[in-house]
CSV table of C-alpha atoms and ligand atoms in Angstrom, one decimal:
chain,number,residue,atom,x,y,z
A,190,MET,CA,0.0,0.0,-0.1
A,191,ARG,CA,1.4,3.8,-0.9
A,192,VAL,CA,0.4,6.6,1.9
A,193,ALA,CA,0.9,9.8,1.0
A,194,ILE,CA,1.5,11.5,4.2
A,195,GLY,CA,1.6,15.2,5.0
A,196,SER,CA,1.2,17.9,8.0
A,197,ASP,CA,2.0,21.7,8.8
A,198,HIS,CA,3.8,22.3,11.5
A,199,GLY,CA,1.4,22.0,14.3
A,200,GLY,CA,1.5,17.3,12.6
A,201,PHE,CA,4.6,18.2,11.6
A,202,ARG,CA,6.1,15.5,15.0
A,203,MET,CA,3.6,13.7,15.3
A,204,LYS,CA,3.9,13.4,10.9
A,205,GLU,CA,8.0,12.0,11.5
A,206,PHE,CA,6.4,9.9,13.8
A,207,VAL,CA,3.5,8.5,12.5
A,208,LYS,CA,6.2,7.7,8.6
A,209,ASN,CA,7.9,5.5,10.2
A,210,VAL,CA,5.1,2.7,12.0
A,211,VAL,CA,3.3,2.9,8.5
A,212,ARG,CA,7.0,1.8,7.6
A,213,ASP,CA,7.4,-1.3,9.9
A,214,MET,CA,4.3,-1.9,8.2
A,215,GLY,CA,5.3,-2.5,5.6
A,216,PHE,CA,3.9,0.3,3.2
A,217,SER,CA,5.7,2.6,1.6
A,218,VAL,CA,5.7,6.6,2.5
A,219,TYR,CA,4.8,10.0,0.4
A,220,ASP,CA,6.2,12.6,2.6
A,221,LEU,CA,5.1,15.9,1.1
A,222,GLY,CA,6.0,17.8,3.8
A,223,THR,CA,6.0,20.1,5.9
A,224,PHE,CA,10.5,19.1,6.9
A,225,SER,CA,10.2,21.5,9.5
A,226,GLU,CA,8.2,23.0,12.2
A,227,ASP,CA,8.3,26.6,11.1
A,228,PRO,CA,5.6,28.0,10.4
A,229,VAL,CA,3.2,27.3,7.3
A,230,ASP,CA,0.3,27.0,5.9
A,231,TYR,CA,-1.9,24.1,6.5
A,232,PRO,CA,-4.5,24.0,3.2
A,233,GLU,CA,-1.1,23.3,0.8
A,234,TYR,CA,0.0,20.6,2.5
A,235,ALA,CA,-4.1,19.2,2.7
A,236,VAL,CA,-3.8,20.0,-0.8
A,237,LYS,CA,-0.4,18.0,-1.7
A,238,VAL,CA,-2.0,14.7,-0.1
A,239,VAL,CA,-5.6,14.7,-2.1
A,240,LYS,CA,-4.1,15.7,-5.4
A,241,ALA,CA,-1.6,12.3,-4.4
A,242,LEU,CA,-4.9,11.0,-4.0
A,243,LEU,CA,-6.6,12.0,-6.8
A,244,ASN,CA,-3.7,10.9,-9.3
A,245,ASP,CA,-3.2,7.6,-8.1
A,246,GLU,CA,0.3,8.7,-7.1
A,247,ALA,CA,-0.8,7.0,-3.5
A,248,ASP,CA,-4.3,4.4,-2.4
A,249,ARG,CA,-4.6,6.3,1.2
A,250,GLY,CA,-3.1,9.9,3.0
A,251,ILE,CA,-2.9,11.3,6.1
A,252,LEU,CA,-3.4,14.0,7.3
A,253,ILE,CA,-2.2,16.0,10.7
A,254,CYS,CA,-2.0,19.8,12.2
A,255,GLY,CA,-2.1,20.6,15.7
A,256,THR,CA,-6.0,19.6,15.9
A,257,GLY,CA,-7.1,18.0,13.3
A,258,ILE,CA,-9.7,20.3,12.4
A,259,GLY,CA,-8.3,22.5,9.2
A,260,MET,CA,-6.6,19.6,7.5
A,261,SER,CA,-10.4,17.6,8.1
A,262,ILE,CA,-11.2,21.1,6.2
A,263,VAL,CA,-9.7,21.3,3.7
A,264,ALA,CA,-10.0,17.7,2.5
A,265,ASN,CA,-13.0,17.0,2.3
A,266,ARG,CA,-13.8,19.7,0.4
A,267,PHE,CA,-12.8,17.0,-2.2
A,268,PRO,CA,-14.9,14.7,-4.7
A,269,GLY,CA,-14.0,11.6,-3.7
A,270,ILE,CA,-12.5,11.9,-0.3
A,271,ARG,CA,-13.5,11.6,2.5
A,272,ALA,CA,-10.9,12.6,5.7
A,273,ALA,CA,-11.7,11.0,9.1
A,274,LEU,CA,-10.6,12.9,12.1
A,275,CYS,CA,-10.0,10.2,15.0
A,276,TYR,CA,-8.8,10.6,17.5
A,277,ASP,CA,-9.4,7.2,19.0
A,278,VAL,CA,-8.9,4.2,18.8
A,279,TYR,CA,-13.0,3.3,18.3
A,280,THR,CA,-12.8,5.9,15.5
A,281,ALA,CA,-10.3,5.5,13.2
A,282,LYS,CA,-12.2,2.0,12.8
A,283,MET,CA,-15.6,2.7,12.7
A,284,SER,CA,-14.2,5.4,9.6
A,285,ARG,CA,-12.9,2.3,8.1
A,286,LEU,CA,-15.7,0.2,8.5
A,287,HIS,CA,-18.7,2.4,7.9
A,288,ASN,CA,-17.2,6.2,6.7
A,289,ASN,CA,-14.7,4.1,4.1
A,290,ALA,CA,-12.9,7.0,4.8
A,291,ASN,CA,-9.7,7.1,2.8
A,292,VAL,CA,-7.7,10.1,4.2
A,293,LEU,CA,-6.8,9.1,7.8
A,294,VAL,CA,-6.7,13.1,10.0
A,295,LEU,CA,-5.0,13.4,13.3
A,296,GLY,CA,-4.0,15.9,15.8
A,297,GLY,CA,-0.6,16.5,16.2
A,298,ARG,CA,-0.9,18.3,19.4
A,299,VAL,CA,-4.7,16.6,21.1
A,300,LEU,CA,-3.3,13.2,20.3
A,301,ASP,CA,-1.5,11.3,22.4
A,302,PHE,CA,1.1,9.6,20.5
A,303,LYS,CA,0.5,6.3,22.7
A,304,LEU,CA,-2.5,5.9,20.9
A,305,VAL,CA,-1.6,6.2,17.9
A,306,PRO,CA,0.5,2.7,17.3
A,307,GLU,CA,-2.7,1.2,17.7
A,308,ILE,CA,-4.8,3.8,15.7
A,309,LEU,CA,-2.7,3.0,12.7
A,310,LYS,CA,-2.8,-0.6,13.2
A,311,VAL,CA,-6.8,-0.1,13.1
A,312,TRP,CA,-7.0,2.1,10.5
A,313,PHE,CA,-4.8,0.3,8.0
A,314,THR,CA,-7.0,-3.5,8.3
A,315,GLU,CA,-10.6,-2.7,9.1
A,316,ASP,CA,-12.4,-2.7,5.8
A,317,PHE,CA,-15.8,-1.0,4.9
A,318,GLU,CA,-18.5,-3.1,5.7
A,319,GLY,CA,-20.8,-1.8,2.2
A,320,GLY,CA,-24.6,-2.5,2.9
A,321,ARG,CA,-26.1,-0.2,3.9
A,322,HIS,CA,-23.2,1.5,3.9
A,323,GLU,CA,-22.2,2.2,0.2
A,324,ARG,CA,-26.3,3.4,-0.1
A,325,ARG,CA,-24.6,6.4,2.3
A,326,LEU,CA,-22.1,6.7,-0.2
A,327,LYS,CA,-23.5,6.6,-2.8
A,328,LYS,CA,-26.3,9.7,-1.1
A,329,LEU,CA,-22.8,11.5,-0.4
A,330,GLU,CA,-21.0,11.3,-4.7
A,331,GLU,CA,-24.9,12.1,-5.1
A,332,ILE,CA,-24.3,15.0,-3.0
A,333,GLU,CA,-21.6,16.2,-4.6
A,334,VAL,CA,-22.7,15.5,-8.6
A,335,SER,CA,-25.4,18.5,-7.4
A,336,ILE,CA,-23.2,21.2,-6.4
A,337,GLU,CA,-21.1,19.9,-9.5
A,338,GLU,CA,-24.2,20.6,-11.8
A,339,GLY,CA,-25.4,23.9,-9.5
A,340,ARG,CA,-29.0,21.5,-8.9
A,341,ASP,CA,-30.1,21.6,-4.8
A,342,PRO,CA,-28.3,18.6,-3.9
B,56,RB5,C1,-1.6,26.2,13.5
B,56,RB5,O1,-1.6,27.6,14.1
B,56,RB5,C2,-3.4,25.7,13.6
B,56,RB5,O2,-3.9,26.6,13.6
B,56,RB5,C3,-3.0,23.9,12.5
B,56,RB5,O3,-2.3,23.1,12.8
B,56,RB5,C4,-4.6,23.4,13.2
B,56,RB5,O4,-4.7,23.1,14.0
B,56,RB5,C5,-5.8,24.7,12.2
B,56,RB5,O5,-6.7,22.9,12.1
């Protein structure tokens, strides 16, 4: 699996930690920055990771900022992206089972580093359940198309 990862300065330390865990899981990591704790603007890094997914240069994405909120807001503006801000093992698991999340978002300043390995483990091993959840995701796609075509969703 190819994993694109990006953070701003608020998520930089956690990004470095996450990269090692993901590599140890046997996946290839595509680090799109940032590369230090110097202040940067999170939308730029969210866009880099989203583009890697949409251009089929990665299979999954991970985004990290201070709270995870800014990265979520940006990533979820893109059709086809289901970015899930997860703050524990349960939300990470459910984001795969029910939401088929393709981007994991973490808050580098609010999430305990100790939880991160288990969060990553479940996020990369749990599969989408489909069924009624497939129907709900189809509705998301319909909303995207309505907005694109200027129709009332
Ligand atoms: C940067 O100070 C901070 O605003 C950013 O990392 C993030 O938390 C935004 O949502």
